[in-house]
């Protein structure tokens, strides 16, 4: 058992212009922190702001489509809205919330005091925040991106002076995504090294909680998915601005190359978004059913299998591009294969709930909602693997319905399950359950009102990405229903935000272990101390914390251990004095600031701005390198 | 491969964890149950794995577009293979310098370390100079980014590789500077090793690029 060591004398050498930050509270502490928990909170709060922005864009789209020949948005504005809605929800909401929750809970679940690289962790956050601001600043600098979140060439790659997609939107989009990719890659490396090298004694890989496992899987997916899209975006940027011919059919270029590179990223990206959600419900379902996860190993291996298979299915986004019968058959079959590990997981979750003493908390309701909605989304996904059917459904609202059932009904419901589950650990107070239930039911009903009718609209032929439709096509009533549903979702999100803000000061005090949890994060105080664990824990089994609290009698019934978990409070008297933690630093922020400056320089082709960005970046990197890590 | 063997010996003869390692818990204990690689080294390997796909995508694009140029000069008219082979050889030799520099710092021999790290950087710079010469030569003969698909894919692929080499040179020179200031003790040998991983990687990528672009028979021959 490792014990706390004396802090070595810390060198407080000040570097360059900036003194070593010392604040532990207030604004300065938040911008210089390297504490994985504070960074996690920053990620989630930032992502929620972008969630609201992306939601407003969705509402504008829905207002436009409320009736035939809508006049709320012009065609150009409509293009900007659906482009930014998709881009925001994928890159600035889905990924950052998962990374934020992972940041907060992966070290706690594996018994570590921080991630492997605390300063790089903070750098990743700044890149995501600044990258998001960079992309949104395009609204004020000549128009937002309007080529779709997938940015298909040759539309997006046509030279700037060609008249297609005039304005700087697509350049903001390519540069912004490259920036966000840098941020995601650093977090991915950080998660992998943390999960491999920082586990506490006894925490073998097959004892890691499933949420941590899924974060590890998506870190690998991120690591290998980002480079191809970075290359594709670079080519688009060069085509638009420097006259290269990569995607220019007239010069022999192949626009399909872009689609391949984009979807080699894009499909693993789908799993990058959904696997953390699967990880979250694999944590909540056992806790609220008071049973261990049914088939832990197979859940983990299914997650890994999804990660691997995810690399072999990208072309199912391209069935109508004329790839030829052999290719589409192969990709169709591979896509069907994905249903196997996914289906296995669904049965494992059902097996976990089956026969358990189920507590229908808000978190549990969201988790159960996840299973149901994700199953529907998964099934319509299998429909898409059937190529003739997909050919009919491509570019209709059926596809929109499908991926919203997976990403909203799947990911977002799971994230809310995670919010209600972990909020007490983060803030020490419970989210209000009555508002929570209102939150769940409005979201569940609003979600189904919004997206279920889209299946029908799609089958009736309503195309995606068109800003208005004619009267008399029979689409009016359902489109009105969809718009009403989307506002119910908006109301639900508002309820959550009120709940989160009010509960932070007035919520019921949570205590260390409000849900009778199973994993290590519940063994420490709420909110956790800065150093997480006074003593680095040593685990002896899966769900180790549970086994410290309960044993089983001869008939397999749970019997609480009288000591209430002897080890759990062993360190209760410890004030953590003398535990050495990495010191805060300005340089992740300074270094990250260089990147959007370089981004603006690229978009506006301004050499002086490029020099400024390079100087800021280099100053940040050198000062960072020279500054002692702790 | 020498690098991997050194990784093995390094762990046993490990110097006290340098602060740069960024262990969240201040150098206590040591990494978890399966730490075969220290945190920074593992991170560098992961980054390089990711970078493989970066170059892989550009190389794929180059291969896809081989022989598709519609007008302007073709590779056969432009390539000066003996010249590029010479600069490539210099780049590959720089890897030897890197190995010797690492061996020197691990012995604590700062004089030789500075000599070899500078030699490595200069070899790298020679390669970049050769590349700049080649680029201007091609440009003079009528090939630019927007001439044909060969121009687009050639300049972008080799340009990004050259940018990688330039970053590496900057990194090596920084290590040299730190050594001159006495900030690079033997306990920092690992940071040299990590720079070395990057440098060797950039060299290995060049072997692939050189083979694909210059040595594979040009289409239509």
CSV table of C-alpha atoms in Angstrom, one decimal, chain A residues 123 126-127 130 179 586-600 612-614 616-617:
chain,number,residue,atom,x,y,z
A,123,UNK,CA,-4.4,22.6,-22.8
A,126,UNK,CA,-8.6,25.5,-23.8
A,127,UNK,CA,-8.3,24.3,-27.3
A,130,UNK,CA,-11.2,28.5,-28.0
A,179,UNK,CA,-8.1,22.9,-33.9
A,586,UNK,CA,-0.8,29.7,-17.2
A,587,UNK,CA,1.0,28.1,-20.1
A,588,UNK,CA,-1.6,25.7,-21.3
A,589,UNK,CA,-3.8,28.7,-21.9
A,590,UNK,CA,-1.0,30.7,-23.5
A,591,UNK,CA,-0.1,27.9,-25.8
A,592,UNK,CA,-3.7,27.2,-26.7
A,593,UNK,CA,-4.2,30.9,-27.4
A,594,UNK,CA,-1.7,30.7,-30.2
A,595,UNK,CA,-3.8,28.2,-32.1
A,596,UNK,CA,-6.9,30.2,-32.9
A,597,UNK,CA,-4.7,33.2,-33.7
A,598,UNK,CA,-3.1,30.9,-36.3
A,599,UNK,CA,-6.5,29.9,-37.4
A,600,UNK,CA,-7.6,33.5,-38.0
A,612,UNK,CA,1.8,36.7,-33.8
A,613,UNK,CA,0.2,33.3,-33.5
A,614,UNK,CA,3.5,31.5,-34.0
A,616,UNK,CA,2.4,33.1,-28.8
A,617,UNK,CA,2.5,29.4,-29.5
